[in-house]
Amino acid sequence: APFARPRTPSPDERARVVFLGSGTFAVPILEGLLANPTIEVVGVASAPDRRAGRSAALRAVPVATLARRHGLPLLQPARLRSAEAIAEIAALRPDLGVLADYGQIVPSALLGLAAHGMLNLHPSLLPRHRGATPIPAAILAGDRRTGVSLFRMDAGLDSGPLIAGEGLSLSGSDSAPELEARLAVLAAGLLARSIGPWLRGELVAQPQPSAGMTLT
């Protein structure tokens, strides 16, 4: 098996974190991890760079650009569920995985890799607006409030147990890009406050309620 043995970091060493993210929502979250003195970001997995525009120029995805700027080990697999991609992430020996705005389904082999699990920062107040487009869904539904949820990933679609969440009010005239920027900052702060207590075992993930669940 390609997997390193999961471990729990001692109190005097930094936790090894692998980050999975691609889009602009994920950028402040990764920046927050990099600024955390108790965390060592040992690797980043992001979507492959893509060609766009009339010139078909190769454009790096936002998280990949940030990872390169900081000299972080960067993986950009076309298929995260490939044996090669799973082995490369396992070789990083993470204590914890953190995912935000990645864009691919995470295979079950990665969900159980790290001793402290794989955490997801999702831009809605779960269980409302599970799925790929929670931000425009909240606007289109006329929601008065939305927010971000931190949960431990399981094999379902945004169905894992909740660790923490934080909400904000909607004005009724919000645009998706503006709301995404606000939620990204909210998510970075939520993770910064939660990651230490989670690693120390001070937070307990609670099952999501079934009432109010929607899919986008």
PDB file of C-alpha atoms in Angstrom:
ATOM      1  CA  ALA A   1       0.000   0.000   0.000  1.00  0.00           C
ATOM      2  CA  PRO A   2       1.310   3.492  -0.800  1.00  0.00           C
ATOM      3  CA  PHE A   3      -0.010   5.096   2.379  1.00  0.00           C
ATOM      4  CA  ALA A   4       2.112   6.505   5.158  1.00  0.00           C
ATOM      5  CA  ARG A   5       0.987   5.574   8.653  1.00  0.00           C
ATOM      6  CA  PRO A   6      -1.303   8.302  10.064  1.00  0.00           C
ATOM      7  CA  ARG A   7       0.166  10.090  13.029  1.00  0.00           C
ATOM      8  CA  THR A   8      -0.889  12.660  15.592  1.00  0.00           C
ATOM      9  CA  PRO A   9       1.604  15.543  15.925  1.00  0.00           C
ATOM     10  CA  SER A  10       3.014  16.208  19.362  1.00  0.00           C
ATOM     11  CA  PRO A  11       2.176  19.568  21.004  1.00  0.00           C
ATOM     12  CA  ASP A  12       5.600  21.024  20.170  1.00  0.00           C
ATOM     13  CA  GLU A  13       5.590  20.300  16.413  1.00  0.00           C
ATOM     14  CA  ARG A  14       3.681  21.788  13.525  1.00  0.00           C
ATOM     15  CA  ALA A  15       0.838  19.780  12.010  1.00  0.00           C
ATOM     16  CA  ARG A  16       1.450  18.639   8.451  1.00  0.00           C
ATOM     17  CA  VAL A  17      -1.434  19.854   6.272  1.00  0.00           C
ATOM     18  CA  VAL A  18      -2.131  19.118   2.628  1.00  0.00           C
ATOM     19  CA  PHE A  19      -4.420  21.645   0.929  1.00  0.00           C
ATOM     20  CA  LEU A  20      -6.775  20.867  -1.957  1.00  0.00           C
ATOM     21  CA  GLY A  21      -8.162  23.901  -3.763  1.00  0.00           C
ATOM     22  CA  SER A  22      -8.329  25.628  -7.107  1.00  0.00           C
ATOM     23  CA  GLY A  23     -10.516  28.745  -7.380  1.00  0.00           C
ATOM     24  CA  THR A  24     -10.502  32.238  -5.910  1.00  0.00           C
ATOM     25  CA  PHE A  25     -12.647  31.224  -2.925  1.00  0.00           C
ATOM     26  CA  ALA A  26      -9.798  28.998  -1.749  1.00  0.00           C
ATOM     27  CA  VAL A  27      -7.028  31.606  -1.944  1.00  0.00           C
ATOM     28  CA  PRO A  28      -7.627  33.429   1.394  1.00  0.00           C
ATOM     29  CA  ILE A  29      -8.038  30.056   3.094  1.00  0.00           C
ATOM     30  CA  LEU A  30      -4.631  28.838   1.910  1.00  0.00           C
ATOM     31  CA  GLU A  31      -3.100  32.214   2.807  1.00  0.00           C
ATOM     32  CA  GLY A  32      -4.470  31.784   6.331  1.00  0.00           C
ATOM     33  CA  LEU A  33      -2.922  28.338   6.645  1.00  0.00           C
ATOM     34  CA  LEU A  34       0.433  29.669   5.477  1.00  0.00           C
ATOM     35  CA  ALA A  35       0.279  32.401   8.126  1.00  0.00           C
ATOM     36  CA  ASN A  36      -0.493  29.945  10.939  1.00  0.00           C
ATOM     37  CA  PRO A  37       2.708  29.210  12.917  1.00  0.00           C
ATOM     38  CA  THR A  38       1.339  25.869  14.138  1.00  0.00           C
ATOM     39  CA  ILE A  39       0.784  24.563  10.587  1.00  0.00           C
ATOM     40  CA  GLU A  40       3.165  23.328   7.903  1.00  0.00           C
ATOM     41  CA  VAL A  41       1.564  23.193   4.455  1.00  0.00           C
ATOM     42  CA  VAL A  42       3.426  20.202   3.035  1.00  0.00           C
ATOM     43  CA  GLY A  43       1.723  20.210  -0.358  1.00  0.00           C
ATOM     44  CA  VAL A  44      -1.066  21.639  -2.493  1.00  0.00           C
ATOM     45  CA  ALA A  45      -3.303  19.808  -4.952  1.00  0.00           C
ATOM     46  CA  SER A  46      -5.021  21.995  -7.529  1.00  0.00           C
ATOM     47  CA  ALA A  47      -6.778  21.758 -10.869  1.00  0.00           C
ATOM     48  CA  PRO A  48      -4.541  21.644 -13.965  1.00  0.00           C
ATOM     49  CA  ASP A  49      -3.759  24.942 -15.653  1.00  0.00           C
ATOM     50  CA  ARG A  50      -6.056  25.513 -18.618  1.00  0.00           C
ATOM     51  CA  ARG A  51      -5.936  27.244 -21.965  1.00  0.00           C
ATOM     52  CA  ALA A  52      -8.426  30.081 -22.392  1.00  0.00           C
ATOM     53  CA  GLY A  53      -9.262  32.984 -24.693  1.00  0.00           C
ATOM     54  CA  ARG A  54      -8.679  33.464 -28.383  1.00  0.00           C
ATOM     55  CA  SER A  55      -4.945  33.029 -27.961  1.00  0.00           C
ATOM     56  CA  ALA A  56      -5.469  29.756 -26.069  1.00  0.00           C
ATOM     57  CA  ALA A  57      -2.825  30.951 -23.617  1.00  0.00           C
ATOM     58  CA  LEU A  58      -2.171  28.691 -20.642  1.00  0.00           C
ATOM     59  CA  ARG A  59      -3.635  30.255 -17.502  1.00  0.00           C
ATOM     60  CA  ALA A  60      -2.790  29.038 -14.024  1.00  0.00           C
ATOM     61  CA  VAL A  61      -5.648  28.499 -11.591  1.00  0.00           C
ATOM     62  CA  PRO A  62      -5.522  30.918  -8.609  1.00  0.00           C
ATOM     63  CA  VAL A  63      -4.443  28.414  -5.948  1.00  0.00           C
ATOM     64  CA  ALA A  64      -1.682  27.028  -8.176  1.00  0.00           C
ATOM     65  CA  THR A  65      -0.370  30.563  -8.659  1.00  0.00           C
ATOM     66  CA  LEU A  66      -0.254  31.107  -4.888  1.00  0.00           C
ATOM     67  CA  ALA A  67       1.429  27.750  -4.299  1.00  0.00           C
ATOM     68  CA  ARG A  68       4.152  28.550  -6.840  1.00  0.00           C
ATOM     69  CA  ARG A  69       4.697  31.978  -5.281  1.00  0.00           C
ATOM     70  CA  HIS A  70       5.426  30.331  -1.929  1.00  0.00           C
ATOM     71  CA  GLY A  71       7.474  27.471  -3.370  1.00  0.00           C
ATOM     72  CA  LEU A  72       5.070  24.804  -2.142  1.00  0.00           C
ATOM     73  CA  PRO A  73       5.033  21.288  -3.590  1.00  0.00           C
ATOM     74  CA  LEU A  74       2.249  21.454  -6.178  1.00  0.00           C
ATOM     75  CA  LEU A  75       0.249  18.583  -7.657  1.00  0.00           C
ATOM     76  CA  GLN A  76      -2.173  19.191 -10.545  1.00  0.00           C
ATOM     77  CA  PRO A  77      -3.609  15.784 -11.417  1.00  0.00           C
ATOM     78  CA  ALA A  78      -6.189  15.535 -14.184  1.00  0.00           C
ATOM     79  CA  ARG A  79      -7.904  12.865 -12.069  1.00  0.00           C
ATOM     80  CA  LEU A  80      -7.526  13.006  -8.303  1.00  0.00           C
ATOM     81  CA  ARG A  81      -8.786   9.427  -8.026  1.00  0.00           C
ATOM     82  CA  SER A  82      -5.884   8.065 -10.092  1.00  0.00           C
ATOM     83  CA  ALA A  83      -3.512   5.733  -8.265  1.00  0.00           C
ATOM     84  CA  GLU A  84      -0.598   8.047  -9.028  1.00  0.00           C
ATOM     85  CA  ALA A  85      -2.302  11.115  -7.530  1.00  0.00           C
ATOM     86  CA  ILE A  86      -3.353   9.228  -4.410  1.00  0.00           C
ATOM     87  CA  ALA A  87       0.182   7.884  -3.916  1.00  0.00           C
ATOM     88  CA  GLU A  88       1.710  11.366  -4.335  1.00  0.00           C
ATOM     89  CA  ILE A  89      -0.568  12.841  -1.680  1.00  0.00           C
ATOM     90  CA  ALA A  90       0.017   9.898   0.642  1.00  0.00           C
ATOM     91  CA  ALA A  91       3.774  10.429   0.309  1.00  0.00           C
ATOM     92  CA  LEU A  92       3.339  13.896   1.876  1.00  0.00           C
ATOM     93  CA  ARG A  93       2.364  12.157   5.178  1.00  0.00           C
ATOM     94  CA  PRO A  94      -0.331  14.685   6.129  1.00  0.00           C
ATOM     95  CA  ASP A  95      -1.802  14.883   9.601  1.00  0.00           C
ATOM     96  CA  LEU A  96      -4.794  16.754   8.175  1.00  0.00           C
ATOM     97  CA  GLY A  97      -6.309  17.576   4.802  1.00  0.00           C
ATOM     98  CA  VAL A  98      -8.132  20.844   4.093  1.00  0.00           C
ATOM     99  CA  LEU A  99     -10.259  21.336   0.983  1.00  0.00           C
ATOM    100  CA  ALA A 100     -11.957  24.400  -0.465  1.00  0.00           C
ATOM    101  CA  ASP A 101     -13.226  25.033  -4.000  1.00  0.00           C
ATOM    102  CA  TYR A 102     -11.267  22.151  -5.485  1.00  0.00           C
ATOM    103  CA  GLY A 103     -13.558  20.995  -8.277  1.00  0.00           C
ATOM    104  CA  GLN A 104     -13.231  17.198  -8.164  1.00  0.00           C
ATOM    105  CA  ILE A 105     -14.732  14.438  -6.052  1.00  0.00           C
ATOM    106  CA  VAL A 106     -12.263  13.279  -3.393  1.00  0.00           C
ATOM    107  CA  PRO A 107     -11.795   9.489  -3.496  1.00  0.00           C
ATOM    108  CA  SER A 108     -12.440   7.507  -0.348  1.00  0.00           C
ATOM    109  CA  ALA A 109      -8.781   6.444  -0.254  1.00  0.00           C
ATOM    110  CA  LEU A 110      -7.847  10.039   0.599  1.00  0.00           C
ATOM    111  CA  LEU A 111     -10.641  10.651   3.105  1.00  0.00           C
ATOM    112  CA  GLY A 112      -9.090   8.252   5.609  1.00  0.00           C
ATOM    113  CA  LEU A 113      -5.465   9.018   4.874  1.00  0.00           C
ATOM    114  CA  ALA A 114      -4.751  11.592   7.602  1.00  0.00           C
ATOM    115  CA  ALA A 115      -5.280  10.944  11.301  1.00  0.00           C
ATOM    116  CA  HIS A 116      -7.380  14.111  11.654  1.00  0.00           C
ATOM    117  CA  GLY A 117      -9.400  13.604   8.489  1.00  0.00           C
ATOM    118  CA  MET A 118     -10.167  15.784   5.492  1.00  0.00           C
ATOM    119  CA  LEU A 119     -11.942  19.042   6.308  1.00  0.00           C
ATOM    120  CA  ASN A 120     -14.037  20.974   3.793  1.00  0.00           C
ATOM    121  CA  LEU A 121     -14.919  24.678   3.858  1.00  0.00           C
ATOM    122  CA  HIS A 122     -18.231  25.010   2.007  1.00  0.00           C
ATOM    123  CA  PRO A 123     -19.841  28.401   1.213  1.00  0.00           C
ATOM    124  CA  SER A 124     -23.330  27.770   2.580  1.00  0.00           C
ATOM    125  CA  LEU A 125     -24.981  27.005   5.891  1.00  0.00           C
ATOM    126  CA  LEU A 126     -25.265  23.249   5.547  1.00  0.00           C
ATOM    127  CA  PRO A 127     -27.374  21.261   4.981  1.00  0.00           C
ATOM    128  CA  ARG A 128     -28.811  24.024   2.771  1.00  0.00           C
ATOM    129  CA  HIS A 129     -27.238  24.307  -0.680  1.00  0.00           C
ATOM    130  CA  ARG A 130     -25.068  21.230  -0.836  1.00  0.00           C
ATOM    131  CA  GLY A 131     -23.337  20.791  -4.188  1.00  0.00           C
ATOM    132  CA  ALA A 132     -21.269  22.741  -6.679  1.00  0.00           C
ATOM    133  CA  THR A 133     -23.001  26.143  -6.877  1.00  0.00           C
ATOM    134  CA  PRO A 134     -24.093  27.196  -3.377  1.00  0.00           C
ATOM    135  CA  ILE A 135     -23.318  30.905  -3.795  1.00  0.00           C
ATOM    136  CA  PRO A 136     -25.533  31.664  -6.821  1.00  0.00           C
ATOM    137  CA  ALA A 137     -28.120  29.247  -5.394  1.00  0.00           C
ATOM    138  CA  ALA A 138     -28.448  31.357  -2.221  1.00  0.00           C
ATOM    139  CA  ILE A 139     -28.915  34.512  -4.307  1.00  0.00           C
ATOM    140  CA  LEU A 140     -31.417  32.934  -6.696  1.00  0.00           C
ATOM    141  CA  ALA A 141     -33.421  31.506  -3.798  1.00  0.00           C
ATOM    142  CA  GLY A 142     -33.697  34.930  -2.172  1.00  0.00           C
ATOM    143  CA  ASP A 143     -32.087  33.703   1.044  1.00  0.00           C
ATOM    144  CA  ARG A 144     -31.833  36.290   3.804  1.00  0.00           C
ATOM    145  CA  ARG A 145     -28.740  34.629   5.271  1.00  0.00           C
ATOM    146  CA  THR A 146     -25.945  32.400   4.088  1.00  0.00           C
ATOM    147  CA  GLY A 147     -22.493  31.588   5.402  1.00  0.00           C
ATOM    148  CA  VAL A 148     -19.719  29.032   5.533  1.00  0.00           C
ATOM    149  CA  SER A 149     -19.586  25.563   7.048  1.00  0.00           C
ATOM    150  CA  LEU A 150     -16.558  23.580   8.177  1.00  0.00           C
ATOM    151  CA  PHE A 151     -17.180  19.836   8.124  1.00  0.00           C
ATOM    152  CA  ARG A 152     -15.304  16.558   8.078  1.00  0.00           C
ATOM    153  CA  MET A 153     -15.694  14.974   4.669  1.00  0.00           C
ATOM    154  CA  ASP A 154     -17.315  11.599   4.157  1.00  0.00           C
ATOM    155  CA  ALA A 155     -18.183   9.670   1.009  1.00  0.00           C
ATOM    156  CA  GLY A 156     -21.357  11.698   0.389  1.00  0.00           C
ATOM    157  CA  LEU A 157     -21.854  15.066  -1.310  1.00  0.00           C
ATOM    158  CA  ASP A 158     -21.228  17.738   1.343  1.00  0.00           C
ATOM    159  CA  SER A 159     -22.911  15.435   3.857  1.00  0.00           C
ATOM    160  CA  GLY A 160     -20.189  15.021   6.477  1.00  0.00           C
ATOM    161  CA  PRO A 161     -20.558  15.974  10.141  1.00  0.00           C
ATOM    162  CA  LEU A 162     -20.350  19.682  10.973  1.00  0.00           C
ATOM    163  CA  ILE A 163     -17.490  21.103  13.008  1.00  0.00           C
ATOM    164  CA  ALA A 164     -18.242  24.845  12.898  1.00  0.00           C
ATOM    165  CA  GLY A 165     -20.101  27.461  10.902  1.00  0.00           C
ATOM    166  CA  GLU A 166     -20.609  31.185  10.595  1.00  0.00           C
ATOM    167  CA  GLY A 167     -23.292  33.196   8.827  1.00  0.00           C
ATOM    168  CA  LEU A 168     -23.795  36.606   7.274  1.00  0.00           C
ATOM    169  CA  SER A 169     -26.793  38.586   6.068  1.00  0.00           C
ATOM    170  CA  LEU A 170     -27.704  39.087   2.426  1.00  0.00           C
ATOM    171  CA  SER A 171     -28.895  42.450   1.157  1.00  0.00           C
ATOM    172  CA  GLY A 172     -31.046  41.222  -1.710  1.00  0.00           C
ATOM    173  CA  SER A 173     -28.770  42.933  -4.247  1.00  0.00           C
ATOM    174  CA  ASP A 174     -25.681  40.756  -3.790  1.00  0.00           C
ATOM    175  CA  SER A 175     -23.700  39.595  -6.809  1.00  0.00           C
ATOM    176  CA  ALA A 176     -22.088  36.171  -6.867  1.00  0.00           C
ATOM    177  CA  PRO A 177     -18.468  37.466  -7.174  1.00  0.00           C
ATOM    178  CA  GLU A 178     -18.940  39.951  -4.329  1.00  0.00           C
ATOM    179  CA  LEU A 179     -20.577  37.362  -2.110  1.00  0.00           C
ATOM    180  CA  GLU A 180     -17.863  34.814  -2.891  1.00  0.00           C
ATOM    181  CA  ALA A 181     -15.186  37.299  -1.783  1.00  0.00           C
ATOM    182  CA  ARG A 182     -17.007  37.977   1.503  1.00  0.00           C
ATOM    183  CA  LEU A 183     -17.520  34.278   2.180  1.00  0.00           C
ATOM    184  CA  ALA A 184     -13.876  33.477   1.419  1.00  0.00           C
ATOM    185  CA  VAL A 185     -12.710  35.885   4.116  1.00  0.00           C
ATOM    186  CA  LEU A 186     -15.300  34.456   6.505  1.00  0.00           C
ATOM    187  CA  ALA A 187     -14.114  30.914   5.751  1.00  0.00           C
ATOM    188  CA  ALA A 188     -10.454  31.780   6.325  1.00  0.00           C
ATOM    189  CA  GLY A 189     -11.287  33.228   9.731  1.00  0.00           C
ATOM    190  CA  LEU A 190     -13.467  30.261  10.666  1.00  0.00           C
ATOM    191  CA  LEU A 191     -10.681  27.817   9.827  1.00  0.00           C
ATOM    192  CA  ALA A 192      -8.098  29.883  11.703  1.00  0.00           C
ATOM    193  CA  ARG A 193     -10.236  29.729  14.855  1.00  0.00           C
ATOM    194  CA  SER A 194     -11.159  26.058  14.469  1.00  0.00           C
ATOM    195  CA  ILE A 195      -8.078  24.211  13.244  1.00  0.00           C
ATOM    196  CA  GLY A 196      -6.147  24.293  16.532  1.00  0.00           C
ATOM    197  CA  PRO A 197      -9.063  23.081  18.669  1.00  0.00           C
ATOM    198  CA  TRP A 198      -9.834  20.395  16.056  1.00  0.00           C
ATOM    199  CA  LEU A 199      -6.288  19.077  16.084  1.00  0.00           C
ATOM    200  CA  ARG A 200      -6.269  19.068  19.895  1.00  0.00           C
ATOM    201  CA  GLY A 201      -9.522  17.100  20.016  1.00  0.00           C
ATOM    202  CA  GLU A 202     -11.480  19.952  21.585  1.00  0.00           C
ATOM    203  CA  LEU A 203     -14.124  20.073  18.825  1.00  0.00           C
ATOM    204  CA  VAL A 204     -16.529  17.244  18.071  1.00  0.00           C
ATOM    205  CA  ALA A 205     -18.140  16.963  14.640  1.00  0.00           C
ATOM    206  CA  GLN A 206     -21.923  16.666  14.805  1.00  0.00           C
ATOM    207  CA  PRO A 207     -24.165  15.011  12.173  1.00  0.00           C
ATOM    208  CA  GLN A 208     -25.898  17.422   9.841  1.00  0.00           C
ATOM    209  CA  PRO A 209     -29.639  17.822  10.394  1.00  0.00           C
ATOM    210  CA  SER A 210     -31.808  16.300   7.709  1.00  0.00           C
ATOM    211  CA  ALA A 211     -34.337  19.128   7.782  1.00  0.00           C
ATOM    212  CA  GLY A 212     -33.671  21.924   5.296  1.00  0.00           C
ATOM    213  CA  MET A 213     -31.331  19.961   3.032  1.00  0.00           C
ATOM    214  CA  THR A 214     -31.146  21.176  -0.577  1.00  0.00           C
ATOM    215  CA  LEU A 215     -28.938  20.326  -3.566  1.00  0.00           C
ATOM    216  CA  THR A 216     -27.574  22.807  -6.103  1.00  0.00           C
TER     217      THR A 216
END
